Coordinates of C-alpha atoms in Angstrom, one line a residue:
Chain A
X826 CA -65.4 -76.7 -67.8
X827 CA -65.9 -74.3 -65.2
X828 CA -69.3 -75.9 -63.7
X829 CA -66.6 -79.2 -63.5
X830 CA -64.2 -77.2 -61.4
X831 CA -66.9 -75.1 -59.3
X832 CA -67.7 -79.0 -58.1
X833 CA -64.5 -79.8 -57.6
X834 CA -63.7 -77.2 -55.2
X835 CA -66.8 -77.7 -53.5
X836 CA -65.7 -81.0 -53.3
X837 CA -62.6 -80.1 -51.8
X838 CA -63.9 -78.0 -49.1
X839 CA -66.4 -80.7 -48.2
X840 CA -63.7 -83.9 -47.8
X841 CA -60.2 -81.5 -47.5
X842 CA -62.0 -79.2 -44.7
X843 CA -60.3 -76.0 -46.7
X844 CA -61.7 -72.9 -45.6
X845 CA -63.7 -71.7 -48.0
X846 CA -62.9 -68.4 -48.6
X847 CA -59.1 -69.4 -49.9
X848 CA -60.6 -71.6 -52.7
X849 CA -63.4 -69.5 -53.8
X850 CA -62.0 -66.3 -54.0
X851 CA -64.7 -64.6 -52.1
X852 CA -63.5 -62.0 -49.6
X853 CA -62.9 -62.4 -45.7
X854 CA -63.6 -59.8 -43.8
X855 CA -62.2 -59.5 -40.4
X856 CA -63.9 -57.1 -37.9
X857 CA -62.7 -56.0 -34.4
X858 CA -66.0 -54.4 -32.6
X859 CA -66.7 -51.7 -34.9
X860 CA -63.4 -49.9 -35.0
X861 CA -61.3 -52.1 -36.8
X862 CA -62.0 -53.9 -40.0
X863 CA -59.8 -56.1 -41.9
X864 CA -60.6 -57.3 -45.3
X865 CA -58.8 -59.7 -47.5
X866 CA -59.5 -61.3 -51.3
X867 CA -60.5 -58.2 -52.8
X868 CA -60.2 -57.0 -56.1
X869 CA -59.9 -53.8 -55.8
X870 CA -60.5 -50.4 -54.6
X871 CA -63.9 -48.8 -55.5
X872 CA -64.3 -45.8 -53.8
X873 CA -62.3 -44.4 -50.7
X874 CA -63.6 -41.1 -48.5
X875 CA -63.7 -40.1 -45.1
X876 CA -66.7 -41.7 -44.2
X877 CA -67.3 -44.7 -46.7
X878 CA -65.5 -47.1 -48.8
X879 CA -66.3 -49.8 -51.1
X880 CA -64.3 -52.3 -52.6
X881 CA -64.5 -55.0 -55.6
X882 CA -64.7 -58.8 -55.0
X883 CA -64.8 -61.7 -57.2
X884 CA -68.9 -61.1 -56.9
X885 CA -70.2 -57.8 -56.5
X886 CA -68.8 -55.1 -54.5
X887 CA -68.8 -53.9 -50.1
X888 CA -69.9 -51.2 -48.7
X889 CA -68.4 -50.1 -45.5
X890 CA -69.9 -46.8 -44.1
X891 CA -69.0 -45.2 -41.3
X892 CA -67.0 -42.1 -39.6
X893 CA -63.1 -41.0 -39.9
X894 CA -62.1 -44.3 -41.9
X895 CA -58.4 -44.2 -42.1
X896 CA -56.7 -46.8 -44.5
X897 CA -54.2 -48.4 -42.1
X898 CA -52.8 -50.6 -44.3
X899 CA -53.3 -50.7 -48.2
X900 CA -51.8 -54.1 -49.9
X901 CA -52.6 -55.7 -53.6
X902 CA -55.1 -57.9 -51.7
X903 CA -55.5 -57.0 -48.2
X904 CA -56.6 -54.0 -46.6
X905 CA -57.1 -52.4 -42.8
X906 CA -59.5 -50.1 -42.6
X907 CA -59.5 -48.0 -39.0
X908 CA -62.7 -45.4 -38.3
X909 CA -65.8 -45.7 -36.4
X910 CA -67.5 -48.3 -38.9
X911 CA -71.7 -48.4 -38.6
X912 CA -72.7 -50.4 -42.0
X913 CA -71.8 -53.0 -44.2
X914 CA -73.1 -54.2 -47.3
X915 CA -72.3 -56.7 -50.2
X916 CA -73.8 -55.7 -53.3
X917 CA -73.9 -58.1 -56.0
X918 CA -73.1 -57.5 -59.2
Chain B
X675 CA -49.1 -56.5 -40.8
X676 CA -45.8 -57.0 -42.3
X677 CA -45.7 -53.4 -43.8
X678 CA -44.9 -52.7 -40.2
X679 CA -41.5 -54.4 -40.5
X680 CA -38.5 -52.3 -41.9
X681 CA -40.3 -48.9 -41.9
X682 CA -38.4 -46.7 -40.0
X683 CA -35.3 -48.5 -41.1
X684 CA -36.0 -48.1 -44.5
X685 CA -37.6 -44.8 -44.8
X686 CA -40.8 -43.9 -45.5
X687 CA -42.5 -40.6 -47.1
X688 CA -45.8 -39.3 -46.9
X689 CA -47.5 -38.3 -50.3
X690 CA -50.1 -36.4 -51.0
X691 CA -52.2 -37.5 -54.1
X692 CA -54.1 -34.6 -55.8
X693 CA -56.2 -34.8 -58.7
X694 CA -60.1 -36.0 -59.1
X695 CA -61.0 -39.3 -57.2
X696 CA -57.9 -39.9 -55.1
X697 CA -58.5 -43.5 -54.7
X698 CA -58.4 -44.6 -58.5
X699 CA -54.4 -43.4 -58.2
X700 CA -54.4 -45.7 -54.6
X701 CA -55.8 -48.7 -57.1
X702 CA -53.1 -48.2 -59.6
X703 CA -50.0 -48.0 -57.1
X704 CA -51.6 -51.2 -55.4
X705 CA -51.7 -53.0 -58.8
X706 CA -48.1 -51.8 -59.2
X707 CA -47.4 -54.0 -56.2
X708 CA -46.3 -50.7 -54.1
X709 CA -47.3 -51.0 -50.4
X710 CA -49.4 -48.1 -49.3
X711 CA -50.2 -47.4 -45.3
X712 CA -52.3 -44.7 -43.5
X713 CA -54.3 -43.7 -46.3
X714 CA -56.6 -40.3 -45.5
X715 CA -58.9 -38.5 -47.6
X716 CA -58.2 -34.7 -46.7
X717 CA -60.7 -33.9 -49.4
X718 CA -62.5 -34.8 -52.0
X719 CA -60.1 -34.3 -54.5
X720 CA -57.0 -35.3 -52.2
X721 CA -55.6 -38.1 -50.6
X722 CA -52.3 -38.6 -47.9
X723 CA -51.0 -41.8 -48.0
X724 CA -47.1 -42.8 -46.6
X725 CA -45.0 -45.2 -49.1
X726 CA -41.7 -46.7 -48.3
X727 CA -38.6 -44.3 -49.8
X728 CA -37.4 -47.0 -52.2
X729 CA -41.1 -46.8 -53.6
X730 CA -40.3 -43.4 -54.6
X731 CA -39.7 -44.1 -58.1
X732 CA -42.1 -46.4 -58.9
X733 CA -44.7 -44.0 -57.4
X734 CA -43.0 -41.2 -59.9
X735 CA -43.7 -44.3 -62.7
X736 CA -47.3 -44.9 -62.2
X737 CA -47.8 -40.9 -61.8
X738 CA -46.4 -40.0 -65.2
X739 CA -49.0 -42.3 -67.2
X740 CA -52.0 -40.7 -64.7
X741 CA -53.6 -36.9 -64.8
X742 CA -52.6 -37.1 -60.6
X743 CA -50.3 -34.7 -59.4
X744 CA -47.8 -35.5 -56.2
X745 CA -46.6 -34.0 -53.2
X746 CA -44.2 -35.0 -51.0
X747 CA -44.6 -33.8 -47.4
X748 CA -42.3 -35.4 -44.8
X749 CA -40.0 -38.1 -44.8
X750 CA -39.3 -40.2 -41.2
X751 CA -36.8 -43.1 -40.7
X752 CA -33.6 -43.9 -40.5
X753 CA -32.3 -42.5 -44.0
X754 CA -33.8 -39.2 -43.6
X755 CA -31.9 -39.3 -40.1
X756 CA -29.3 -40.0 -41.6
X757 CA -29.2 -37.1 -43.9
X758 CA -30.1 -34.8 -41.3
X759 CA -26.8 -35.9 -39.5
X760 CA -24.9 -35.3 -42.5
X761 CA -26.6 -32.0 -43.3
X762 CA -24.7 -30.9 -39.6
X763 CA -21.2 -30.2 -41.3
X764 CA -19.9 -28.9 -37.7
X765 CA -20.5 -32.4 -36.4
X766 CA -19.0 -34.1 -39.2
X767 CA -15.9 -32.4 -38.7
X768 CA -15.8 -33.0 -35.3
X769 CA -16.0 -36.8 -36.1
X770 CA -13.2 -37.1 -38.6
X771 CA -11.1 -34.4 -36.6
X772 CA -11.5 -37.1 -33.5
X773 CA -10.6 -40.0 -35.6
X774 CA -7.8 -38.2 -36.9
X775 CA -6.4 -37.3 -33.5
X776 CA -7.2 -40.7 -32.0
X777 CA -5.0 -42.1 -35.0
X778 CA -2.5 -40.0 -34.3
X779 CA -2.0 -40.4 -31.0
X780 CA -1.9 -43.9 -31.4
X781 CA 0.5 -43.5 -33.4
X782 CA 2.8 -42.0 -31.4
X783 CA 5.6 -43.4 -28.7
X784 CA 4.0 -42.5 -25.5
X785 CA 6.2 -44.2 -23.2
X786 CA 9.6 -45.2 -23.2
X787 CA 10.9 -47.7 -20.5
X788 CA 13.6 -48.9 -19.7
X789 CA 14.7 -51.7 -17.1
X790 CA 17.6 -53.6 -15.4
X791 CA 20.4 -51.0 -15.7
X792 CA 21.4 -48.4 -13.5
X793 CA 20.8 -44.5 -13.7
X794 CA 23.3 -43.7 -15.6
X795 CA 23.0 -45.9 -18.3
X796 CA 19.5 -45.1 -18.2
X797 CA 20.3 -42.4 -19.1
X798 CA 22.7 -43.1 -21.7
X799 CA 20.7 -45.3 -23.5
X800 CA 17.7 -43.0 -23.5
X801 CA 20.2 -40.5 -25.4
X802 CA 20.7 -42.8 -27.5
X803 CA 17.1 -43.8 -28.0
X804 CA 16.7 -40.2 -29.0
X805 CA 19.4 -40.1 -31.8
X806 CA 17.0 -43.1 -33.1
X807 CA 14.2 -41.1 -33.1
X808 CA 12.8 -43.1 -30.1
X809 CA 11.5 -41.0 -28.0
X810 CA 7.6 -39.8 -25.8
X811 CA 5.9 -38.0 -28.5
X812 CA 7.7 -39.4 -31.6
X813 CA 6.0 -40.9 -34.5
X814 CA 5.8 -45.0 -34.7
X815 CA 5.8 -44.6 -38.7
X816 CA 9.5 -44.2 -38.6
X817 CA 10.2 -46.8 -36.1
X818 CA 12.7 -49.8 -36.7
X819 CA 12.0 -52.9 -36.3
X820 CA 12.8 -54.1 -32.8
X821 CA 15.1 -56.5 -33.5
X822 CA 17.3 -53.9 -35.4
X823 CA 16.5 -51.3 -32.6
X824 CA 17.8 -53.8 -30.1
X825 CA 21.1 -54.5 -32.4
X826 CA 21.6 -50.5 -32.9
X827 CA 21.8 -50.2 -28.9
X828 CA 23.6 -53.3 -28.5
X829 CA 26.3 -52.0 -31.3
X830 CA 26.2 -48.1 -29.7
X831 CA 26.4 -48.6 -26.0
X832 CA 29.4 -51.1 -25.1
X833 CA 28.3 -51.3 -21.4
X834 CA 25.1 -53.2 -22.0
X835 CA 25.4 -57.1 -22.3
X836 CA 21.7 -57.7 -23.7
X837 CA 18.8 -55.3 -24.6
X838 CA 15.6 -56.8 -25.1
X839 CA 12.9 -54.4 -26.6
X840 CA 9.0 -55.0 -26.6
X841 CA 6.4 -53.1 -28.4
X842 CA 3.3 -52.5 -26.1
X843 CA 1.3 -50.9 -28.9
X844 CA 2.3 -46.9 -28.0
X845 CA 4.7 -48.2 -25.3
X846 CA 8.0 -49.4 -25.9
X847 CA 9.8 -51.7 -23.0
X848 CA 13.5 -51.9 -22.6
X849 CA 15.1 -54.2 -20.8
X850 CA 18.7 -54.2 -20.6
X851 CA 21.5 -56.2 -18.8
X852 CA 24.5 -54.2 -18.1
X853 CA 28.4 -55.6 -18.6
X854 CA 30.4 -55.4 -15.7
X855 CA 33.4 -54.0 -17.3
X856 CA 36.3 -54.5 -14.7
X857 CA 38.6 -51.5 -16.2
X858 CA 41.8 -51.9 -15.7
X859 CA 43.3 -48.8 -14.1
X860 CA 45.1 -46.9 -16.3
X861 CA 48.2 -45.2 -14.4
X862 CA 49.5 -42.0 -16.2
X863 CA 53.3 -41.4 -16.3
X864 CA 56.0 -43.6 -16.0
X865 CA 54.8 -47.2 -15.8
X866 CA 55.9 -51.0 -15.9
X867 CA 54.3 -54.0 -16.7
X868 CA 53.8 -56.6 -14.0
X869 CA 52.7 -59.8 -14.1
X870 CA 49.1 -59.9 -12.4
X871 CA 49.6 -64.3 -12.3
X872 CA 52.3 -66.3 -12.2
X873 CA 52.8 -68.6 -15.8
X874 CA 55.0 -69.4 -18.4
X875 CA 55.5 -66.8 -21.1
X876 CA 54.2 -67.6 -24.8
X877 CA 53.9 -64.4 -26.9
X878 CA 55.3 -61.3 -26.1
X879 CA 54.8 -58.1 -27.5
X880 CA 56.2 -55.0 -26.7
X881 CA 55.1 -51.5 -28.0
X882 CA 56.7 -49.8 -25.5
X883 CA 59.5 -49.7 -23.0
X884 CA 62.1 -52.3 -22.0
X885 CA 61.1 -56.3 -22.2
X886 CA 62.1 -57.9 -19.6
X887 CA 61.4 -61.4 -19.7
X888 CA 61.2 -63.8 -22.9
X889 CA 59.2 -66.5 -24.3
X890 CA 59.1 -69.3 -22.0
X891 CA 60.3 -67.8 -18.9
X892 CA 58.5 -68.4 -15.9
X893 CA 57.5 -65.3 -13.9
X894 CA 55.7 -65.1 -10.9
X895 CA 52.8 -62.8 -9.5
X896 CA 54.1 -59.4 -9.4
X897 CA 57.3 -59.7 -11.7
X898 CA 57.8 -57.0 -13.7
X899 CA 57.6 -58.0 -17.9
X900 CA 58.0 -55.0 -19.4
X901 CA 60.3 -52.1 -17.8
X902 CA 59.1 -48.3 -18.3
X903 CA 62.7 -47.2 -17.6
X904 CA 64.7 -47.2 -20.6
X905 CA 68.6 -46.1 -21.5
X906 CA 68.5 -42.9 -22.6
X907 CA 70.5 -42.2 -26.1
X908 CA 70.9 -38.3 -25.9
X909 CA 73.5 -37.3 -28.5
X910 CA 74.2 -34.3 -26.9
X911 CA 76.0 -35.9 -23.8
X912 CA 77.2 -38.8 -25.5
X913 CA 79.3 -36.6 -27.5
X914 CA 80.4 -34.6 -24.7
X915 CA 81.5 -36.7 -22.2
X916 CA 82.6 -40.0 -23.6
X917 CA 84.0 -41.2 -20.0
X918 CA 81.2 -40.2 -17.6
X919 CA 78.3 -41.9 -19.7
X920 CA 79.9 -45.0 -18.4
X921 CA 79.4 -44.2 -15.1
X922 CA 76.3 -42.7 -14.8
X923 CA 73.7 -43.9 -17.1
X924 CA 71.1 -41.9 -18.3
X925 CA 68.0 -43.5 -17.6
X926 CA 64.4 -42.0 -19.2
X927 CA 61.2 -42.9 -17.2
X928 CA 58.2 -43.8 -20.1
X929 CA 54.7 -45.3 -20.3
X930 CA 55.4 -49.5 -20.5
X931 CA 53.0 -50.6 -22.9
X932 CA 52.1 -54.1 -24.4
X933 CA 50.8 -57.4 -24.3
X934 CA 52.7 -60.1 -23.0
X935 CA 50.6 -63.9 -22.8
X936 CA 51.4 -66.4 -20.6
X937 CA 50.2 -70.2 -19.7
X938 CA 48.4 -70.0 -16.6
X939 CA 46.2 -72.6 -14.7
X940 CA 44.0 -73.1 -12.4
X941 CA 42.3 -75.4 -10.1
X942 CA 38.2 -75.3 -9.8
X943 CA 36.6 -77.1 -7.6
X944 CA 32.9 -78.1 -9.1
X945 CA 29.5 -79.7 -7.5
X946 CA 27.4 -81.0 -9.8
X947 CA 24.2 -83.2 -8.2
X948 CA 23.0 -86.1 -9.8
X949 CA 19.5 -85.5 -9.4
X950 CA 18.6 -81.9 -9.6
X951 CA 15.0 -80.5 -9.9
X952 CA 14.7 -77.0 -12.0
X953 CA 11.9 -74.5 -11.1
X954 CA 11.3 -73.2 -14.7
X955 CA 8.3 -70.6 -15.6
X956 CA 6.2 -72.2 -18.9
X957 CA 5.4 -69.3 -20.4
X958 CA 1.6 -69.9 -19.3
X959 CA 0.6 -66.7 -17.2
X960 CA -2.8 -64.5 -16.1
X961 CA -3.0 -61.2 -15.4
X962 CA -5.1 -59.9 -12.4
X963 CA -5.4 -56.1 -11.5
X964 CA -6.5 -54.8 -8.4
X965 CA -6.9 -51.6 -6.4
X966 CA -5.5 -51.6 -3.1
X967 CA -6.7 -49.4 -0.2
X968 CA -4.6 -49.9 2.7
X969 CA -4.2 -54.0 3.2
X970 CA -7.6 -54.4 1.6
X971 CA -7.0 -55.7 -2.6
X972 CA -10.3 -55.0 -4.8
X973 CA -10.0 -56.9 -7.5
X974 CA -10.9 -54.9 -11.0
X975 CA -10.0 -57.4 -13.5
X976 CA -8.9 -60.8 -14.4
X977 CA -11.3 -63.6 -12.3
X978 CA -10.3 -66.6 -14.3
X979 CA -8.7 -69.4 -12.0
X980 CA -5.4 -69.9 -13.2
X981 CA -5.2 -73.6 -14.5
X982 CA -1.8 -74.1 -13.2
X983 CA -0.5 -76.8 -11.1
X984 CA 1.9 -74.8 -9.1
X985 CA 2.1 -70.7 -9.3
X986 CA 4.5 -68.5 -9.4
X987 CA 3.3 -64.5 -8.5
X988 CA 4.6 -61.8 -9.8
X989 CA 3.7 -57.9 -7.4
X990 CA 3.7 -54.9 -10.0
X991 CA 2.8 -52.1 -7.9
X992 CA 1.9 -48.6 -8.7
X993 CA 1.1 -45.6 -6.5
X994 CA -1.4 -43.0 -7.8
X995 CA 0.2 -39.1 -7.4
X996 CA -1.4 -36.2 -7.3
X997 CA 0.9 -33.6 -7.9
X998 CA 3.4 -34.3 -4.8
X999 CA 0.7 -36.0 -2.8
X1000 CA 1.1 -39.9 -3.1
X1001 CA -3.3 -41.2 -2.8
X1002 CA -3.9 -43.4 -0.3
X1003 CA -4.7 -46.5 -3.1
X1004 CA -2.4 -48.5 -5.0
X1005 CA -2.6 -50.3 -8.4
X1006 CA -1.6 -53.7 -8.1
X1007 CA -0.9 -55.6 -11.2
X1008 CA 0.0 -59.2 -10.5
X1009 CA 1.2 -61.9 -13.2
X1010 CA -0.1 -65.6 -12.1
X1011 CA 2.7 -67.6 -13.9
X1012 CA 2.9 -71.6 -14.4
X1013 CA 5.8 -73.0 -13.1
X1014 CA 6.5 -76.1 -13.9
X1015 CA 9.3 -78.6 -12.3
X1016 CA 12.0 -80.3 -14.4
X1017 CA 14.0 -83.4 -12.6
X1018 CA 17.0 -84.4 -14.5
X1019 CA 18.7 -87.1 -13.5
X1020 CA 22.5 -87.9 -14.8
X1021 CA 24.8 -90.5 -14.6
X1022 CA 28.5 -90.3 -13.5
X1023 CA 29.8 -90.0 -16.8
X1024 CA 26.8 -86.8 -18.1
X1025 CA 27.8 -85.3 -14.5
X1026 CA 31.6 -85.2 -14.6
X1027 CA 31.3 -83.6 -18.2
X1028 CA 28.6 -81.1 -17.3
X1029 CA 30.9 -79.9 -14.3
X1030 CA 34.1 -80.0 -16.7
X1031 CA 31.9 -77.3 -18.9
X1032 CA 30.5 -75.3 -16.5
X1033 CA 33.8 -74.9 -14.7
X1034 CA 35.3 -74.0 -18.4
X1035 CA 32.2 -71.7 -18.9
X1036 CA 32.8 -70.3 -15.5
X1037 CA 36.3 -69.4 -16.1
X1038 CA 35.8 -67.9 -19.2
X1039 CA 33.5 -65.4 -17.9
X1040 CA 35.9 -64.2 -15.3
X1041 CA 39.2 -64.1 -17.5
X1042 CA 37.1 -62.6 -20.7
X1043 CA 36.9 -63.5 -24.2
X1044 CA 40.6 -62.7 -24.6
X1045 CA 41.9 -65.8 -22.7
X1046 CA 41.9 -68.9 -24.3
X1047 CA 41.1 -72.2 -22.6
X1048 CA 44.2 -74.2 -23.8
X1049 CA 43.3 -77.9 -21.9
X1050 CA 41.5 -79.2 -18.4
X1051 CA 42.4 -82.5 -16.7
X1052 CA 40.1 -83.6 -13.7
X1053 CA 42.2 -84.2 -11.0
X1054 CA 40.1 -85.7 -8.3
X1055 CA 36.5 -86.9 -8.4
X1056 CA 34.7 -88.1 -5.9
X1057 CA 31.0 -89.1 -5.0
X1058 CA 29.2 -88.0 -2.2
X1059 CA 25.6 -87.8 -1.3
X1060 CA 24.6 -88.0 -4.6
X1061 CA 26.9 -85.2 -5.7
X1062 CA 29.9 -85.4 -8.0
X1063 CA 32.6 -83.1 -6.9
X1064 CA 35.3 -82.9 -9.0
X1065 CA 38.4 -80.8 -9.0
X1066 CA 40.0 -79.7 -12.0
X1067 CA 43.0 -78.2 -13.9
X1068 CA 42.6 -75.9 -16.6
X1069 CA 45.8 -74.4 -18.6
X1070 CA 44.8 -71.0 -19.8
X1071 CA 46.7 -69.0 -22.6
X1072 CA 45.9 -64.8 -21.0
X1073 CA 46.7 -61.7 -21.3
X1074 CA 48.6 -61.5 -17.5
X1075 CA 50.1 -57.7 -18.1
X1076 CA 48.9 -55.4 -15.4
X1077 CA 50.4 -51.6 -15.1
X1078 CA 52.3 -50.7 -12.2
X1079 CA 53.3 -46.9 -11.8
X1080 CA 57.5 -46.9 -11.3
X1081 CA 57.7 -44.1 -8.7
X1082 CA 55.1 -46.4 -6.7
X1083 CA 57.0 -49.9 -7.2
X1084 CA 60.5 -48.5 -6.6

């Protein structure tokens, strides 16, 4: 069942030109240089400190690392983060 | 970016989350669908984030199932503004003192004017006014209705004709028409009553004195009716002397009073054109206000061309004082009316009878409401350049006494 739909969307996004990140879930991350970074499609918030923050997706988990991370905006699915930002990593599950 | 919207309006706080790993309390008010923004980790074991104020509660929700604790710091927005104002009782006073005053003093008479009479019954009627309770500085709660002020005055001064009375929010407008009483003069002391017109006598009545003519008589102008010298009936010299009342009678001298009516008439020549145009104002008007220094107008308000065919202006003009010095501008308040033209156009027949009543109407306002119109006859009528002339008769039943001091006729 779900190997049928995980073709179907593919399918989608090959004849429908859908972006992909809206039908599989996965997270989109937005960054503006290093200062500004603006993540969507998460699942959830990990861990949060001055200096990194990590959040769940529908695979895995990122890592952000950097300096004086400020959340600027915290939504059930969208967050801004603000700080100097040096890293960032997907870890899968 | 929508959290953006509606902050300040709605009021936000800034929290501070204590308690071991901040952010699994941030995870818990996101999955309660509560907007967070400006999250910072002060420590490790504390977080600042800012909520919206309505979020409060649910915030107060999700921390009473969690081991968190909360502190508020500072509030920003328009509520918290708005309770700082409120918490500034001074300035709340102030604010329904001056609403207070304002409705008081717009609700009271500021200005009383009155227009169309002279001085003195200017005067009079703003006595009167007074009496009402109409008056600068009285209260507009008590007022009348105008119509009832207007029948008050009309009832209480006798002198005015018409009073017509317009409420200008705190200014009331007066505008009276004044009768033209023509008062007999009233002679003290011995009198007789003349006849002021020549007629024929219809009613007589005689309160005082001796009547000299009777019902149906003719008199003419100047004729005396009713005599203020009477026979004298004194006992006292009656009795005495029997033989010399015959010889000398006693006369007494008194004040002749009473009404004696005669039919009069009169011939009235009338004009009436067959084709007459009116000038008549439609009621349609603009206002324009200016300041004038010297011959130069600046104009302060009204700009709206006046749709009117043909204008009729109105000057209202105002000098400024200062103390006794008069300042060198001027209001000027001018009314644009609409005046509109009216031709009426009659034919013989509409123009004799229209002449025939306004010669009636005419005489009626000269004689007074006490004579009565008895008939009228047209006694000539003629046509010329478009104008009726017409003379006619008109038998009038009147008062036609008129006092005469004796020691002035004799």
């Amino acid at each position: 069942m779900r190997k049928i739909k995980q073709r179907f969307q593919n399918l989608a996004i090959k004849y429908l030109q859908l972006p992909q990140d809206v039908l599989l879930e996965l997270p989109r991350i937005t960054l503006i240089g290093h200062i500004h970074a603006y993540i969507e499609n998460h699942r959830g918030l990990l861990v949060y400190s001055d200096t990194e923050l990590r959040l769940k997706t529908n695979k895995g988990a990122i890592q952000i690392l950097g300096d004086s991370f400020v959340l600027k905006t915290m939504l059930p699915e969208e967050i801004i983060l603000e700080g100097t930002i040096s890293d960032i990593k997907f870890i899968p599950e | 970016m929508r959290i953006n919207q509606g902050k300040s309006f709605h009021g936000q706080v800034r929290i501070k989350i204590s308690g071991r790993l901040p952010e699994r309390f941030l995870q818990e008010l996101l999955e309660a669908n509560i907007p967070l923004w400006d999250i910072q980790k002060v420590s490790n074991t504390s977080c600042e984030a800012s909520i919206y104020l309505r979020d409060l509660q649910k915030v107060r929700h999700v921390k009473r199932k969690s081991e968190y604790s909360i502190k508020l710091l500072h509030g920003s927005g328009l509520p918290f503004r708005f309770r700082n104002i409120l918490r500034k009782k001074p300035m709340i006073l102030a604010v329904i003192i001056s609403f207070f005053i304002i409705l008081f003093l717009a609700n009271i008479i500021w200005e009383v004017k009155i227009e169309g009479v002279s001085t003195e019954i200017e005067k009079k009627i703003h006595k009167q006014l007074t009496t009402y309770g109409i008056y600068p500085g009285a209260s507009l709660w008590k007022l009348d209705d105008t119509a009832e002020i207007q029948h008050d005055l009309m009832h209480d001064i006798p002198e005015l004709l018409w009073v017509g009375v317009e409420k200008n929010g705190t200014a009331l407008h007066f505008e009276a028409v004044e009768k033209r009483v023509a008062e007999e003069k009233e002679i003290e002391g011995p009198r007789n009553l003349v006849a002021k017109k020549s007629g024929v006598i219809t009613k007589t009545f005689v309160a005082n004195g001796q009547p000299i003519v009777h019902v149906d008589d003719f008199v003419e102008k100047g004729d005396v009716l009713v005599s203020g010298k009477i026979e004298s009936f004194d006992k006292n010299i009656s009795k005495g002397n029997i033989d010399e009342e015959e010889n000398t009678k006693k006369y007494k001298q008194i004040e002749a009073e009473g009404e004696i009516r005669a039919k009069t008439w009169y011939e009235i020549d009338v004009t009436i054109p067959l084709d007459a145009t009116y000038e008549t104002l439609s009621g349609e008007q603009t206002n324009r206000h200016y300041l004038k220094f010297g011959s130069f107008q600046l104009p302060v308000w009204g700009f709206k061309e006046p749709k009117f065919d043909s204008l009729h202006y109105e000057h209202d003009t105002k000098d400024f004082h200062l103390f006794k010095w008069e300042l060198p501008w001027k209001y000027v308040h001018s009314t644009i009316h609409e005046k509109t033209y009216e031709e009426i156009k009659r034919t013989k027949e509409e123009a004799r009878e229209v002449g025939i009543k306004q010669a009636k109407q005419d005489l009626q306002l000269e004689l007074g409401p006490d004579a009565q119109i008895l008939t009228e006859k047209v006694l000539h009528e003629s046509i010329e350049n478009g104008k009726v002339k017409l003379t006619i008769y008109i038998t009038v039943d009147e008062d036609i006494t008129k006092y005469e001091s004796i020691g002035q006729s004799d």
